[in-house]
Coordinates of C-alpha atoms in Angstrom, one line a residue:
M13 CA -58.1 -13.5 67.9
P14 CA -59.7 -13.0 71.4
D15 CA -63.1 -11.4 71.4
A16 CA -61.9 -8.4 73.2
I17 CA -58.8 -6.8 74.7
I18 CA -58.3 -5.0 78.0
E19 CA -56.6 -1.6 78.3
L20 CA -54.8 -0.9 81.6
D21 CA -53.4 2.5 82.5
L22 CA -49.9 2.0 83.9
S23 CA -48.8 5.6 84.3
T24 CA -48.8 5.9 88.1
P25 CA -45.2 6.7 89.2
W26 CA -43.4 4.7 91.9
E27 CA -40.0 4.7 93.5
P28 CA -37.8 1.5 93.2
P29 CA -35.9 0.0 96.1
D30 CA -32.2 0.5 96.6
P31 CA -30.1 -1.5 94.2
P32 CA -28.6 -4.9 95.2
P33 CA -24.9 -5.7 95.1
S34 CA -23.2 -6.1 91.7
P35 CA -23.6 -9.5 89.9
R36 CA -20.9 -11.6 88.5
R37 CA -19.9 -10.7 85.0
R38 CA -17.9 -11.9 82.0
A39 CA -14.4 -10.5 81.5
Y40 CA -14.5 -11.4 77.8
R41 CA -16.8 -8.7 76.5
R42 CA -17.8 -8.5 72.9
W43 CA -20.0 -5.9 71.2
L44 CA -23.6 -6.3 72.2
A45 CA -22.6 -8.8 75.0
F46 CA -26.1 -8.5 76.4
A47 CA -28.9 -9.4 74.1
V48 CA -31.9 -7.3 74.9
V49 CA -33.0 -8.9 78.1
G50 CA -34.7 -7.7 81.2
L51 CA -38.1 -6.7 82.2
V52 CA -40.7 -4.2 82.0
A53 CA -43.2 -2.2 83.6
A54 CA -46.3 -1.1 85.4
G55 CA -48.1 0.7 88.2
V56 CA -51.8 0.6 89.1
L57 CA -54.0 -2.1 87.6
G58 CA -57.6 -1.7 86.7
A59 CA -60.0 -4.6 87.1
A60 CA -60.7 -6.7 84.0
A61 CA -64.2 -6.4 82.7
P62 CA -66.2 -9.6 83.4
G63 CA -67.0 -12.0 80.5
R64 CA -64.1 -11.0 78.3
D65 CA -62.3 -13.9 76.7
T66 CA -58.5 -13.7 77.3
G67 CA -57.9 -17.5 77.0
P68 CA -55.5 -18.9 74.4
V69 CA -56.7 -19.8 70.9
L70 CA -54.8 -23.1 71.1
S71 CA -53.4 -25.3 73.8
V72 CA -51.5 -28.5 73.2
D73 CA -51.1 -30.8 76.2
Q74 CA -47.6 -32.0 75.2
P75 CA -44.3 -31.2 77.0
V76 CA -41.8 -29.9 74.5
L77 CA -38.0 -29.3 74.6
S78 CA -37.7 -26.6 72.0
I79 CA -40.0 -24.7 69.6
G80 CA -39.9 -22.7 66.3
L81 CA -42.6 -20.9 64.5
S82 CA -43.4 -19.8 60.9
A83 CA -46.5 -18.1 59.6
R84 CA -48.3 -21.5 59.3
R85 CA -46.5 -24.1 61.4
I86 CA -45.3 -24.6 65.0
I87 CA -42.2 -26.8 65.0
V88 CA -41.5 -28.6 68.3
S89 CA -39.0 -31.1 69.6
R90 CA -40.1 -33.5 72.3
Y91 CA -39.9 -37.1 73.6
E92 CA -42.3 -39.8 72.3
Q93 CA -42.0 -43.1 74.2
A94 CA -38.6 -42.0 75.5
A95 CA -37.3 -41.3 72.0
P96 CA -36.7 -37.7 70.7
V97 CA -38.9 -36.5 67.8
V98 CA -39.4 -33.3 65.8
E99 CA -42.9 -32.5 64.5
A100 CA -44.9 -29.8 62.8
L101 CA -48.2 -28.6 64.2
D102 CA -50.8 -26.5 62.3
V103 CA -50.8 -23.1 64.0
R104 CA -54.6 -22.9 63.6
D105 CA -55.8 -26.1 65.3
G106 CA -52.7 -27.9 66.6
G107 CA -53.1 -30.8 64.2
R108 CA -50.0 -32.8 63.5
L109 CA -48.7 -32.2 60.0
W110 CA -45.6 -34.5 60.2
S111 CA -43.3 -36.1 62.7
R112 CA -39.9 -37.7 62.4
P113 CA -37.4 -39.2 64.9
V114 CA -34.2 -37.2 65.6
S115 CA -31.0 -37.9 67.5
R116 CA -30.5 -37.0 71.1
G117 CA -29.2 -33.5 71.5
Q118 CA -30.8 -32.2 68.3
H119 CA -33.0 -29.2 68.9
V120 CA -34.9 -26.7 66.8
G121 CA -32.5 -23.8 66.0
F122 CA -34.6 -21.7 63.8
V123 CA -37.4 -21.9 61.3
T124 CA -38.0 -20.2 57.9
E125 CA -41.0 -20.6 55.7
H126 CA -39.3 -23.4 53.8
V127 CA -36.8 -25.0 56.2
V128 CA -36.5 -26.2 59.7
A129 CA -32.9 -25.9 61.0
L130 CA -31.9 -28.5 63.6
L131 CA -28.7 -27.9 65.6
T132 CA -26.5 -30.3 67.6
E133 CA -23.6 -29.2 69.7
S134 CA -20.6 -31.4 70.2
G135 CA -17.2 -31.0 71.7
D136 CA -13.8 -32.6 71.6
E137 CA -10.1 -31.6 72.2
N138 CA -10.4 -29.1 69.4
G139 CA -13.3 -27.2 70.9
T140 CA -17.1 -27.0 70.4
T141 CA -18.8 -27.2 67.0
Q142 CA -22.3 -27.7 65.6
T143 CA -24.0 -29.9 63.1
L144 CA -26.8 -28.2 61.1
T145 CA -29.5 -30.5 59.7
A146 CA -32.1 -28.9 57.3
L147 CA -35.6 -30.4 57.1
D148 CA -38.3 -29.5 54.6
A149 CA -40.8 -27.4 56.6
A150 CA -43.8 -28.7 54.7
T151 CA -43.0 -32.5 54.9
G152 CA -40.2 -33.0 57.5
E153 CA -38.0 -34.6 54.8
R154 CA -34.3 -34.4 55.5
L155 CA -32.8 -32.1 52.9
W156 CA -29.1 -31.9 53.9
E157 CA -26.6 -31.8 56.7
R158 CA -23.4 -30.0 57.5
S159 CA -21.0 -30.8 60.4
R160 CA -18.1 -29.1 62.1
I161 CA -19.5 -25.6 61.7
Q162 CA -20.7 -22.7 63.9
V163 CA -23.9 -21.0 62.7
A164 CA -23.3 -17.3 62.4
G165 CA -26.9 -16.4 61.3
R166 CA -29.1 -16.2 58.3
T167 CA -29.9 -13.9 55.4
P168 CA -32.9 -14.4 53.0
G169 CA -32.7 -17.9 51.5
R170 CA -29.2 -18.5 53.0
F171 CA -27.5 -19.8 56.2
L172 CA -24.2 -18.2 57.0
V173 CA -21.9 -20.7 58.8
E174 CA -18.3 -20.7 59.9
D175 CA -16.4 -23.8 58.7
M176 CA -14.6 -25.2 61.7
T177 CA -12.9 -28.1 59.9
G178 CA -9.4 -28.5 61.2
V179 CA -9.8 -25.5 63.6
T180 CA -8.6 -25.8 67.2
R181 CA -10.2 -23.4 69.6
D182 CA -10.1 -22.6 73.3
D183 CA -13.7 -22.4 74.4
R184 CA -13.0 -21.6 78.0
V185 CA -14.5 -18.3 79.3
M186 CA -12.9 -16.5 82.2
T187 CA -15.2 -15.0 84.8
I188 CA -14.2 -12.3 87.1
T189 CA -16.1 -11.7 90.4
D190 CA -16.7 -8.6 92.4
D191 CA -13.4 -9.1 94.2
A192 CA -11.7 -7.5 91.2
Q193 CA -11.8 -3.7 91.7
D194 CA -10.2 -2.6 88.4
A195 CA -11.8 -3.0 85.0
P196 CA -10.1 -6.0 83.3
V197 CA -8.0 -5.5 80.2
N198 CA -9.4 -6.5 76.9
A199 CA -8.6 -10.1 76.0
P200 CA -7.3 -10.8 72.5
A201 CA -9.6 -12.3 70.0
E202 CA -9.1 -16.0 69.2
Q203 CA -6.3 -16.3 66.7
Y204 CA -7.2 -18.6 63.8
E205 CA -8.3 -18.2 60.2
Q206 CA -12.1 -17.8 59.9
R207 CA -13.8 -19.4 56.9
Y208 CA -17.4 -18.2 56.3
R209 CA -19.8 -20.0 53.9
A210 CA -23.2 -19.0 52.7
L211 CA -25.3 -22.1 52.1
D212 CA -28.6 -22.4 50.2
E213 CA -31.2 -23.1 52.8
R214 CA -32.9 -25.8 50.7
T215 CA -29.9 -27.6 49.1
G216 CA -27.0 -26.8 51.4
A217 CA -25.0 -25.8 48.3
E218 CA -22.3 -23.2 48.8
I219 CA -23.4 -19.9 47.2
W220 CA -20.6 -17.7 48.2
S221 CA -17.8 -17.6 50.8
F222 CA -15.0 -15.4 52.2
D223 CA -12.0 -16.1 54.5
V224 CA -10.8 -13.8 57.3
P225 CA -7.0 -14.1 58.0
E226 CA -5.7 -15.0 61.4
G227 CA -5.6 -11.9 63.6
S228 CA -8.5 -10.2 61.9
V229 CA -11.9 -10.0 63.5
T230 CA -15.4 -10.2 62.0
S231 CA -18.4 -8.3 63.3
F232 CA -22.1 -8.8 62.4
D233 CA -24.9 -6.2 62.4
W234 CA -28.2 -7.8 63.4
E235 CA -31.8 -7.3 62.4
S236 CA -34.3 -7.4 65.2
G237 CA -35.4 -10.8 64.0
Y238 CA -33.9 -13.9 65.5
W239 CA -30.6 -14.9 63.8
A240 CA -31.1 -12.4 61.0
I241 CA -27.9 -10.6 59.7
K242 CA -28.1 -7.3 57.9
G243 CA -24.4 -6.3 57.9
I244 CA -20.9 -7.9 57.9
S245 CA -17.6 -6.1 58.5
E246 CA -14.1 -7.2 59.3
L247 CA -11.1 -5.4 60.8
S248 CA -7.4 -6.4 60.3
P249 CA -4.5 -5.9 62.7
A250 CA -3.3 -3.2 60.3
G251 CA -6.5 -1.2 60.8
V252 CA -8.1 -2.0 57.4
L253 CA -11.9 -2.1 57.8
R254 CA -14.0 -3.9 55.1
F255 CA -17.7 -3.9 54.8
R256 CA -19.4 -6.9 52.9
D257 CA -22.6 -7.3 51.1
V258 CA -24.8 -9.9 53.0
T259 CA -26.2 -11.2 49.7
T260 CA -23.0 -11.9 47.9
G261 CA -20.2 -11.7 50.5
A262 CA -18.3 -9.2 48.3
V263 CA -16.4 -6.2 49.8
T264 CA -18.4 -3.0 49.2
V265 CA -16.5 -0.4 51.1
T266 CA -12.9 -0.3 52.6
H267 CA -11.6 2.2 55.2
R268 CA -8.4 2.4 57.1
L269 CA -8.2 3.4 60.8
D270 CA -5.2 5.3 62.2
W271 CA -4.3 2.3 64.3
S272 CA -2.5 -1.1 64.3
G273 CA -2.2 -3.9 66.8
T274 CA -4.0 -6.9 68.3
I275 CA -7.7 -6.7 68.3
S276 CA -10.1 -7.7 71.1
G277 CA -13.3 -6.7 69.3
F278 CA -14.9 -3.8 67.4
A279 CA -18.2 -2.5 66.2
V280 CA -19.5 0.2 63.9
G281 CA -21.0 2.9 66.2
T282 CA -23.6 5.6 66.1
A283 CA -25.6 6.6 63.0
L284 CA -23.7 9.8 62.6
P285 CA -23.5 11.2 59.0
G286 CA -21.2 8.7 57.4
I287 CA -20.4 6.8 54.2
A288 CA -23.0 5.2 52.0
G289 CA -23.2 1.4 52.4
T290 CA -22.0 1.4 56.0
A291 CA -23.9 1.2 59.3
G292 CA -22.7 4.4 60.9
G293 CA -20.1 7.1 61.1
Q294 CA -17.8 5.8 63.9
V295 CA -15.9 2.7 64.8
L296 CA -15.5 1.4 68.4
L297 CA -12.2 -0.4 68.7
Y298 CA -11.4 -2.6 71.7
A299 CA -7.6 -3.2 71.5
A300 CA -6.2 -6.2 73.3
G301 CA -4.3 -5.3 76.5
E302 CA -6.2 -2.0 76.9
R303 CA -9.1 -1.0 79.1
G304 CA -12.1 0.3 77.3
A305 CA -12.3 1.4 73.7
D306 CA -11.0 4.0 71.2
V307 CA -13.6 5.8 69.1
H308 CA -12.5 6.4 65.5
D309 CA -14.0 8.5 62.8
L310 CA -15.0 6.2 59.9
R311 CA -14.2 8.6 57.1
T312 CA -10.8 9.8 58.2
G313 CA -9.7 6.9 60.4
R314 CA -8.4 9.2 63.1
R315 CA -9.0 8.5 66.8
L316 CA -11.5 11.0 68.3
W317 CA -11.5 10.0 71.9
H318 CA -10.9 7.1 74.3
W319 CA -13.4 5.6 76.7
E320 CA -12.2 3.6 79.7
A321 CA -14.3 1.4 82.0
K322 CA -14.5 2.8 85.5
D323 CA -14.1 -0.5 87.3
S324 CA -15.3 -4.1 87.4
R325 CA -18.9 -3.0 87.8
T326 CA -19.1 -1.9 84.1
Y327 CA -21.1 -4.6 82.3
H328 CA -19.8 -4.1 78.8
G329 CA -18.7 -1.5 76.3
L330 CA -20.2 1.5 74.6
F331 CA -23.7 1.1 73.1
P332 CA -25.4 3.5 70.6
C333 CA -28.5 4.4 72.5
A334 CA -30.1 7.7 71.5
G335 CA -29.2 10.2 68.7
D336 CA -25.5 11.0 68.9
L337 CA -25.0 9.3 72.3
Y338 CA -23.4 6.2 73.6
C339 CA -24.7 4.5 76.7
V340 CA -22.6 2.6 79.3
W341 CA -24.2 0.4 81.9
D342 CA -22.9 -0.7 85.3
S343 CA -24.4 -1.8 88.6
N344 CA -25.3 1.8 89.6
G345 CA -27.2 2.8 86.4
T346 CA -26.7 4.2 82.9
D347 CA -24.4 6.9 81.7
A348 CA -24.8 8.7 78.3
L349 CA -21.7 10.1 76.5
D350 CA -21.5 12.5 73.6
A351 CA -20.5 10.5 70.6
H352 CA -18.3 13.4 69.2
T353 CA -16.3 14.1 72.4
G354 CA -16.9 11.3 74.9
Q355 CA -18.1 13.9 77.5
P356 CA -20.8 12.9 79.9
V357 CA -24.2 14.1 79.0
W358 CA -26.5 12.5 81.6
H359 CA -26.8 9.8 84.2
V360 CA -29.8 7.7 85.4
D361 CA -29.5 5.8 88.7
R362 CA -30.5 2.1 89.1
Y363 CA -31.7 1.4 85.5
N364 CA -28.8 -0.3 83.7
I365 CA -30.1 -2.0 80.5
V366 CA -31.8 -0.6 77.4
L367 CA -34.9 -2.5 76.5
Q368 CA -36.2 -0.4 73.7
R369 CA -35.3 2.7 71.7
G370 CA -37.5 5.0 69.6
N371 CA -39.3 8.3 69.3
G372 CA -36.6 10.1 71.3
T373 CA -37.1 7.9 74.4
L374 CA -35.4 4.9 76.0
L375 CA -37.1 2.2 77.9
L376 CA -34.5 1.3 80.6
G377 CA -34.7 -1.8 82.8
R378 CA -32.6 -3.3 85.6
W379 CA -30.1 -6.1 85.4
D380 CA -29.2 -7.3 88.9
E381 CA -28.2 -10.4 90.9
K382 CA -31.7 -11.8 90.3
G383 CA -31.0 -12.0 86.6
P384 CA -32.8 -10.3 83.6
F385 CA -36.4 -10.5 85.0
S386 CA -36.3 -7.7 87.6
S387 CA -39.5 -5.7 87.5
I388 CA -37.9 -2.2 87.6
A389 CA -38.2 -0.1 84.5
A390 CA -38.5 3.5 83.4
T391 CA -39.0 5.5 80.2
V392 CA -36.4 8.4 79.9
D393 CA -35.9 11.3 77.6
G394 CA -33.0 10.2 75.3
R395 CA -31.6 13.8 75.1
T396 CA -31.6 14.7 78.8
G397 CA -32.0 11.4 80.7
R398 CA -35.0 12.8 82.5
V399 CA -37.2 10.1 83.8
L400 CA -40.6 10.4 82.2
R401 CA -42.4 7.5 83.7
R402 CA -41.5 4.6 86.1
Y403 CA -43.1 1.2 86.1
E404 CA -43.2 -2.0 88.1
G405 CA -44.9 -5.3 88.2
W406 CA -44.7 -6.5 84.6
Y407 CA -41.8 -8.5 83.1
L408 CA -40.5 -8.6 79.6
L409 CA -41.3 -11.9 77.9
Q410 CA -38.2 -12.9 76.0
S411 CA -39.2 -14.3 72.6
Q412 CA -37.6 -15.2 69.3
G413 CA -38.8 -13.2 66.3
I414 CA -39.9 -9.7 65.5
G415 CA -42.9 -8.5 67.4
P416 CA -44.3 -6.0 69.9
L417 CA -43.0 -5.6 73.5
V418 CA -44.8 -8.5 75.2
V419 CA -45.0 -8.4 79.0
W420 CA -46.5 -10.6 81.7
R421 CA -47.3 -10.5 85.4
Q422 CA -48.3 -13.1 87.9
A423 CA -52.1 -13.4 88.5
D424 CA -54.3 -15.8 90.5
G425 CA -51.5 -17.8 92.2
R426 CA -50.0 -19.9 89.4
G427 CA -51.5 -18.0 86.5
A428 CA -50.4 -15.0 84.6
L429 CA -51.7 -12.1 82.5
L430 CA -50.0 -11.3 79.1
G431 CA -50.0 -7.9 77.5
V432 CA -48.4 -5.6 75.0
L433 CA -46.7 -2.6 76.4
D434 CA -46.7 0.8 74.7
A435 CA -43.6 2.4 76.2
R436 CA -44.6 5.8 74.9
S437 CA -48.0 5.9 76.6
G438 CA -47.3 3.6 79.5
R439 CA -50.4 1.4 78.8
V440 CA -50.6 -2.3 78.6
T441 CA -53.1 -4.0 76.2
V442 CA -53.9 -7.3 77.9
F443 CA -54.6 -10.0 75.4
G444 CA -54.1 -13.3 77.2
R445 CA -54.4 -15.2 80.5
A446 CA -52.3 -18.3 81.3
T447 CA -52.6 -21.0 83.8
D448 CA -49.7 -22.9 85.4
W449 CA -47.2 -20.2 84.5
F450 CA -43.9 -20.7 86.3
G451 CA -41.1 -18.2 85.8
S452 CA -40.7 -17.0 82.2
P453 CA -41.3 -19.7 79.6
A454 CA -39.7 -20.1 76.2
C455 CA -41.7 -18.2 73.6
V456 CA -41.5 -17.5 69.9
A457 CA -43.4 -14.9 67.8
A458 CA -44.2 -14.8 64.1
G459 CA -46.8 -12.7 62.4
D460 CA -49.6 -12.2 65.0
D461 CA -49.0 -15.5 66.7
L462 CA -47.2 -16.0 70.1
V463 CA -46.4 -19.5 71.1
C464 CA -45.0 -20.3 74.6
S465 CA -43.9 -23.7 76.0
G466 CA -44.0 -24.3 79.7
V467 CA -44.9 -27.0 82.2
G468 CA -47.3 -29.5 80.6
G469 CA -47.3 -28.2 77.0
L470 CA -47.5 -25.3 74.7
T471 CA -50.0 -22.4 74.3
V472 CA -50.9 -20.1 71.4
W473 CA -52.3 -16.6 71.6
K474 CA -53.1 -14.0 69.0
L475 CA -51.2 -10.7 69.5
P476 CA -53.3 -7.6 69.4

């Protein structure tokens, strides 16, 4: 832990520039098409007090290809004498715990306390699949391997995979540019039987499984942690909606929507008073061939209202953002709609991605043609859309794992300051200083450790 931290007051307001033209976007839009990406925040910086140590607690002068992190180990893949290896480093001192050669193309997918999951992508005339190789996190010993799968995510002690044996898929993704003025119609979901298998993380043994018939679609509810699944649901073309237990795969609740047809995608919506064992009180249904989504009541199955994308500038569908509100993002900003009626509630210009929710406020950022690292952000009142505070200058540090909102800003030419943003107060607690910081590096957080890999090696800081 650094000897001291620095508190910077970032509450001074500012006015952002005019928005740039709309970026390209995907036409095939699934629920939560944007992972939480984007930037964050600041205003006036105070000078750091002299003599305070903001250096890293550990630096390893070793270029790496991919990283993972548990409470005790840093897992890296890199080249050693032109051959790829995976190795474990002690998070306290950087000492090598084990090292083993791996195949080209293998990379660290994710890490648990017991297992390192290596992933390899491969493609042929039947589409793209993965191979999952599990290593013992303590020794590096190869435990098991499973090929021709797609990793869906993980639950405690389990990996949930989709068995792709014998499946033919079309992996092509259609992209529509700004030349298209109308919102594209919803593309049908891929039509094939899905076969999901829960595998024991240490042995690879199949613990439970379920199959989803052709034409039905599966949706996952995610924890804030990387790859972590907290809910599974599936919808049939007849409108039958089933919720499954993530620990057993068993169906726990079944509902029927007043609808039938070809599905593009769906999601369980806002946390309105609903049915025990489900994630909310509404269902957002994207029917193939339609524009936008139908909002259904989960208990009765009846359609409440329809949302239609305005034009090609809409980035993706409805997103539960604050209370009984859905948000919609486009190149102009964010609109909030009443979840009961679909009526507009408020609009905020320029800011068009939700970075964080909580305490009745939303931290909004800007997605533009420069990508997810624009330095425009604001905190708004979730009920009214009133801008409470505007920020600039700091960028969100994308990292795997559960942790605080870590931000960075350029400093001293090639260096950077790292801090934790409190979106409620608008203050950044600076905890680290980096050298040779180019762009936004790959980072992963676990516990109070933050590990980032960049040019020349990797660096470890303790989070405040």
